[in-house]
GROMACS .gro file of C-alpha atoms in nm:
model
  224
    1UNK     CA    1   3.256  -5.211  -4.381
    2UNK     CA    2   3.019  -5.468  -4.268
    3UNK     CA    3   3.058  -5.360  -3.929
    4UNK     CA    4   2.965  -4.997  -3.958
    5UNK     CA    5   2.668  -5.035  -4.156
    6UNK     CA    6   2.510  -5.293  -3.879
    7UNK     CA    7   2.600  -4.988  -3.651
    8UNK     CA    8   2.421  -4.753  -3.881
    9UNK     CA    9   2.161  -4.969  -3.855
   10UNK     CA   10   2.154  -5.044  -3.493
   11UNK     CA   11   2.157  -4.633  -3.523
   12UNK     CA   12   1.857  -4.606  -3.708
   13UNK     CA   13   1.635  -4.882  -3.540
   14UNK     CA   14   1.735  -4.734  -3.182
   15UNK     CA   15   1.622  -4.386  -3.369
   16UNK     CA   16   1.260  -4.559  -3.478
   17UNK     CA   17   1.197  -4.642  -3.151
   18UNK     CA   18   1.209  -4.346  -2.983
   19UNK     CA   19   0.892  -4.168  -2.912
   20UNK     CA   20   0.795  -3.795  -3.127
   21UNK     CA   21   0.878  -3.562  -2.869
   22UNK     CA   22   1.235  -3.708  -2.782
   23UNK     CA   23   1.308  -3.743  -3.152
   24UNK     CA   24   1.176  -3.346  -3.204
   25UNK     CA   25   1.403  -3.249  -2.880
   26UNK     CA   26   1.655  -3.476  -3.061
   27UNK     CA   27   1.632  -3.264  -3.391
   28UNK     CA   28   1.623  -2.934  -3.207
   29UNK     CA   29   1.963  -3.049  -3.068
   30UNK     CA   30   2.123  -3.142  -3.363
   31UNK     CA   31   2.006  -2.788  -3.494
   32UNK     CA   32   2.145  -2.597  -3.222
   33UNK     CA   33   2.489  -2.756  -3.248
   34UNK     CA   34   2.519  -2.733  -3.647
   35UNK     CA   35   2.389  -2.446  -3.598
   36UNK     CA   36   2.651  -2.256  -3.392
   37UNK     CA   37   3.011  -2.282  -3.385
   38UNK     CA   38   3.092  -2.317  -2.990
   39UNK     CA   39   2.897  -2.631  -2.966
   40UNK     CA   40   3.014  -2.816  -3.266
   41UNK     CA   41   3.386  -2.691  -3.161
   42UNK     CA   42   3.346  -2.830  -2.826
   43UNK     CA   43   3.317  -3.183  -3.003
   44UNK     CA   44   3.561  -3.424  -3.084
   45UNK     CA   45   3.646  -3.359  -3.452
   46UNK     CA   46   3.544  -3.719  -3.544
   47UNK     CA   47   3.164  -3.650  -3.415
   48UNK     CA   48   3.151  -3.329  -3.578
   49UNK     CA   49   3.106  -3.477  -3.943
   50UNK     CA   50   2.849  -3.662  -3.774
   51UNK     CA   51   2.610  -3.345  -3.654
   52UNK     CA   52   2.464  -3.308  -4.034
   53UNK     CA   53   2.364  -3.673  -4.089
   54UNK     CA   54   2.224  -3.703  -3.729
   55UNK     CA   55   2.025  -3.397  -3.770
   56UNK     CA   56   1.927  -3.452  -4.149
   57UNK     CA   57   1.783  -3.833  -4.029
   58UNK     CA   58   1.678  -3.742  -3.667
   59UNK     CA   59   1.493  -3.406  -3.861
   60UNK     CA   60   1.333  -3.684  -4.117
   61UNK     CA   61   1.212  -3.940  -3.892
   62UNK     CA   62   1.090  -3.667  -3.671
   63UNK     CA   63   0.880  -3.579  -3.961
   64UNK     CA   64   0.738  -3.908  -4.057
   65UNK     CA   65   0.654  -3.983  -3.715
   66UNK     CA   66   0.419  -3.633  -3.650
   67UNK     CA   67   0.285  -3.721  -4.041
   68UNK     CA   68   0.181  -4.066  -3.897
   69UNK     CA   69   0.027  -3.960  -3.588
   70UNK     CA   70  -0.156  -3.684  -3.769
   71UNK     CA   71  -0.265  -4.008  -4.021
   72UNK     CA   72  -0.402  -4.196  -3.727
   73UNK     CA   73  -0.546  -3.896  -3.590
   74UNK     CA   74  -0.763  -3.828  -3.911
   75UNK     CA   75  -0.837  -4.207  -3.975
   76UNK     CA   76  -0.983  -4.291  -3.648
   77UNK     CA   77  -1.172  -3.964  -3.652
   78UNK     CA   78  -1.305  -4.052  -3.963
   79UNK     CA   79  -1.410  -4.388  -3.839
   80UNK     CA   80  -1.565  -4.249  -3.515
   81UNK     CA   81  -1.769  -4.005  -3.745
   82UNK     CA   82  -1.893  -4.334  -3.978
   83UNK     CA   83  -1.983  -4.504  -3.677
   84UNK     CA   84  -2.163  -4.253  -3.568
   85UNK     CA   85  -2.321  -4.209  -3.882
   86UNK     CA   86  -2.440  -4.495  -3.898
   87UNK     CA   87  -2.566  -4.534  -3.557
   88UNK     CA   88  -2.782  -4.266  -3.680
   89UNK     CA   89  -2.862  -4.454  -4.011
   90UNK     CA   90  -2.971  -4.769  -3.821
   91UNK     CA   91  -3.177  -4.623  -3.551
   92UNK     CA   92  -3.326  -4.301  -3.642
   93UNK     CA   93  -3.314  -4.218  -4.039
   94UNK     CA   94  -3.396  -4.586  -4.133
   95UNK     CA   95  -3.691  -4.659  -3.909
   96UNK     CA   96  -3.839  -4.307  -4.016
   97UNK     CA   97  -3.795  -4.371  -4.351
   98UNK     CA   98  -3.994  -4.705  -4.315
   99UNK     CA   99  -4.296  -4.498  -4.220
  100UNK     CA  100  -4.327  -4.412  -4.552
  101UNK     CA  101  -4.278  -4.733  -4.719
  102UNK     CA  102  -4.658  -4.762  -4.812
  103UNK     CA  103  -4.760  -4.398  -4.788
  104UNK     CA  104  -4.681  -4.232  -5.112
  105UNK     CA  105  -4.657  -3.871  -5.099
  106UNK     CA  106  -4.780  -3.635  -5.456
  107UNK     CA  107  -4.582  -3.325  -5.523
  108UNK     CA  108  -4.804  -3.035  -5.766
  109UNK     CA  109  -4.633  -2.737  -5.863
  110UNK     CA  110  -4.809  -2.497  -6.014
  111UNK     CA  111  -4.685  -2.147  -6.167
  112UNK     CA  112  -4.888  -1.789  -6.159
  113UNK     CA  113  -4.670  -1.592  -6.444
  114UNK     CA  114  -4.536  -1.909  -6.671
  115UNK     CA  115  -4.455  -1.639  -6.987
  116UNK     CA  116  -4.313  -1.372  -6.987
  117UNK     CA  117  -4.565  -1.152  -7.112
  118UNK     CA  118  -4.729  -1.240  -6.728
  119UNK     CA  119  -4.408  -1.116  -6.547
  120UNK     CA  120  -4.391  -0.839  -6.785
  121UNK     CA  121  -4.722  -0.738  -6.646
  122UNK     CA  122  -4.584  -0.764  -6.318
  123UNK     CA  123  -4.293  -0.573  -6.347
  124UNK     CA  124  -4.494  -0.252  -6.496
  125UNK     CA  125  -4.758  -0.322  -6.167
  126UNK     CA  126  -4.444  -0.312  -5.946
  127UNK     CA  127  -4.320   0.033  -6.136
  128UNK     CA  128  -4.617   0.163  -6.071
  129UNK     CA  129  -4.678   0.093  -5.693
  130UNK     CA  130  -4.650   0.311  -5.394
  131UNK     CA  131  -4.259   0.341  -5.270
  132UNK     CA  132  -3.959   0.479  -5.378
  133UNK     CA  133  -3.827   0.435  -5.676
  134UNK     CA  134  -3.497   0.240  -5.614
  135UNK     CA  135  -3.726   0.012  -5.405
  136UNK     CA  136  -3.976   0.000  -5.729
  137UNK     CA  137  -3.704  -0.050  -5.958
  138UNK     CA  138  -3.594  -0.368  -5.750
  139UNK     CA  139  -3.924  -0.486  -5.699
  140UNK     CA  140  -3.972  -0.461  -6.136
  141UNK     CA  141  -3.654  -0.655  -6.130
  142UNK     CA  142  -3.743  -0.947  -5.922
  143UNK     CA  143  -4.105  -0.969  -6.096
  144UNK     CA  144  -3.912  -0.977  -6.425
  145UNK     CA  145  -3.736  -1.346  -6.342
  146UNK     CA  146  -4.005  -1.420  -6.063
  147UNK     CA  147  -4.268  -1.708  -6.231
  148UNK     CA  148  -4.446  -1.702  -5.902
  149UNK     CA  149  -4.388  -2.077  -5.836
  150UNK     CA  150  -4.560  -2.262  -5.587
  151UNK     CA  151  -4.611  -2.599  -5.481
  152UNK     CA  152  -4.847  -2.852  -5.280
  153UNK     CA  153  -4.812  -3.165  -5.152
  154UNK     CA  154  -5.043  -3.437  -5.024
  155UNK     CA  155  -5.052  -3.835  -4.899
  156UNK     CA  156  -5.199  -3.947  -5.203
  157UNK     CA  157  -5.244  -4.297  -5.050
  158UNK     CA  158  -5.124  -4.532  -4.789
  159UNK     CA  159  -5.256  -4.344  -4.477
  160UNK     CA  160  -5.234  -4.002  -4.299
  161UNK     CA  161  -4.897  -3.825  -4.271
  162UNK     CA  162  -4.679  -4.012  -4.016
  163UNK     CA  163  -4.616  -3.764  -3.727
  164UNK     CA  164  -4.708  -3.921  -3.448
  165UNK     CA  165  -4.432  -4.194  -3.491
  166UNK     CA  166  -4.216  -3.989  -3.600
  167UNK     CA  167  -4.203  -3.756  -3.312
  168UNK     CA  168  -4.241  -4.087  -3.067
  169UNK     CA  169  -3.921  -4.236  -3.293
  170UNK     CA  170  -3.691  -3.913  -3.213
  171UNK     CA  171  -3.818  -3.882  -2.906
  172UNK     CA  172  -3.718  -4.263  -2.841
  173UNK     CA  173  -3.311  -4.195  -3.004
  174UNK     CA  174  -3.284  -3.818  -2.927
  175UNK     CA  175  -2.959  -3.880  -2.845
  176UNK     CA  176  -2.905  -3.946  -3.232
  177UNK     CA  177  -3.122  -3.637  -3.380
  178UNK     CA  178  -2.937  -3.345  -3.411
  179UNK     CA  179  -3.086  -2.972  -3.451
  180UNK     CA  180  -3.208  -2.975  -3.763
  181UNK     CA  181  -3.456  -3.243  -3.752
  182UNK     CA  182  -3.558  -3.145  -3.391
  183UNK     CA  183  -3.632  -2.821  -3.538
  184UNK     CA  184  -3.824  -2.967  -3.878
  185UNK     CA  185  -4.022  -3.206  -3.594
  186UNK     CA  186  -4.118  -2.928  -3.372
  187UNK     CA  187  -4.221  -2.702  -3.672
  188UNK     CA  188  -4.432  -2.959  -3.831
  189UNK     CA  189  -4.622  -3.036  -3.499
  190UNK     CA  190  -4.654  -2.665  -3.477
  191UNK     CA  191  -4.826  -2.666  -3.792
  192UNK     CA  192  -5.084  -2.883  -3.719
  193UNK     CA  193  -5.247  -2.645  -3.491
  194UNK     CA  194  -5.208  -2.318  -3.712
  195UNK     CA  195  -5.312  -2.546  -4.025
  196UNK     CA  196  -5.557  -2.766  -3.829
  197UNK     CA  197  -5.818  -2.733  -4.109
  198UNK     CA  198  -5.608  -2.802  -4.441
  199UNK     CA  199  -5.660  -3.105  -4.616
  200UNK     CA  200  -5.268  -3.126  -4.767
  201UNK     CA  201  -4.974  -3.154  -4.590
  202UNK     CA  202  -4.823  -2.789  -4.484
  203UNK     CA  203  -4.535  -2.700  -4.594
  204UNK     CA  204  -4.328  -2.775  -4.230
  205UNK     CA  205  -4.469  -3.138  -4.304
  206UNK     CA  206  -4.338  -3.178  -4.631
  207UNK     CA  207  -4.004  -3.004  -4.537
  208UNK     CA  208  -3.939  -3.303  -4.250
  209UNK     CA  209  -4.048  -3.538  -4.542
  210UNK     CA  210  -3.798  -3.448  -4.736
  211UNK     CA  211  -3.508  -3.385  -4.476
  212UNK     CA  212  -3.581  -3.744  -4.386
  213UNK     CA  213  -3.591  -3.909  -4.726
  214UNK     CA  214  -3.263  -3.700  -4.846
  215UNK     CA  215  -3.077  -3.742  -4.504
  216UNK     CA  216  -3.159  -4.101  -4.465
  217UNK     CA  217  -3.012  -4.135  -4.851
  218UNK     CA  218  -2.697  -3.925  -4.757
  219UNK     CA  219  -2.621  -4.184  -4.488
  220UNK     CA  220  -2.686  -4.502  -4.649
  221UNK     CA  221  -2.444  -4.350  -4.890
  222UNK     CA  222  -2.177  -4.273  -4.691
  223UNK     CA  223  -2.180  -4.603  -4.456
  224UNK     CA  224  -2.248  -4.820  -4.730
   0.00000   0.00000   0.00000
């Protein structure tokens, strides 16, 4: 008795060794002789009682060995993708965040039709205008929930809006901006020479603002 289970378990260790795709071609094997009926007759009867268990462990560590490599697969992924993040945490998002450690930005918001009498008024304005009337009955829709919302922003104190070293700071760790903030950068640059004149921040400004403030949050989040 003692003898045939250290065999079994010779058996099984020489099974853990062996690498996926010989345990899979292993399996397959198995299969194909359970399977059909000229291969398991050509066996000795003796090793045919054997087939099912062979194929039923081969099959199972065959399985545990793909779930473990799939496993690795995902955890060092997963790891790559925190490094990275916080690569991008440490030298981009961080710094620019810094910037605006002693400039405080002011938010107003301000509302054209607060009540609803005002969007009432709307609506009937919008029945009433030139169009068809599908595209008037939309447009008295819209008015209807519409409160005509907008919303200004502004350095209260602490300096003028940072984008000089923000555009030198992605400039300097492009290789850790992706397309979104190159976009927000460019648009807010942009903006300065359409909006040259205005004394608040335009609206590209405050959008990079707050890409970098809720971006640079994500990430400290995520790496910890």
């Amino acid at each position: 008795m003692d003898a045939t289970v250290g065999a079994a378990t010779k058996a099984l260790d020489t099974l853990k060794a062996l690498p996926t795709w010989l345990l899979a071609g292993l399996s397959i094997s198995f299969f194909a002789i359970w399977l059909w009926p000229p291969f398991l007759l050509a066996l000795p009867e003796p090793a045919r009682s054997v087939v099912p268990v062979a194929l039923f462990v081969t099959s199972v560590l065959t399985l545990c060995n793909v779930a473990a490599l799939l496993l690795g697969h995902a955890a060092a992924r997963r790891e790559h993708s925190l490094e990275r993040d916080r690569e991008r945490l440490l030298q981009l998002y961080r710094p620019l965040e810094t910037l605006f450690l002693t400039r405080h930005i002011t938010v107003s918001t301000g509302r054209a039709s607060p009540y609803l009498r005002h969007r009432l008024a709307n609506a009937w304005e919008a029945l009433h205008t030139g169009g068809r009337k599908l595209r008037r009955l939309k447009r008295a829709a819209r008015a209807i929930i519409d409160k005509q919302e907008s919303s200004s922003a502004e350095v209260e104190y602490g300096g003028d809006f940072p984008l000089h070293q923000i555009i030198e700071l992605v400039r300097k760790n492009a290789r850790h901006a992706r397309p979104e903030l190159l976009d927000l950068v460019s648009r807010a640059d942009r903006s300065n020479y359409e909006e040259y004149d205005r004394v608040l921040l335009t609206d590209a400004e405050y959008a990079l603002f707050e890409h970098i403030d809720g971006e640079h949050r994500r990430l400290s989040k995520r790496v910890g």
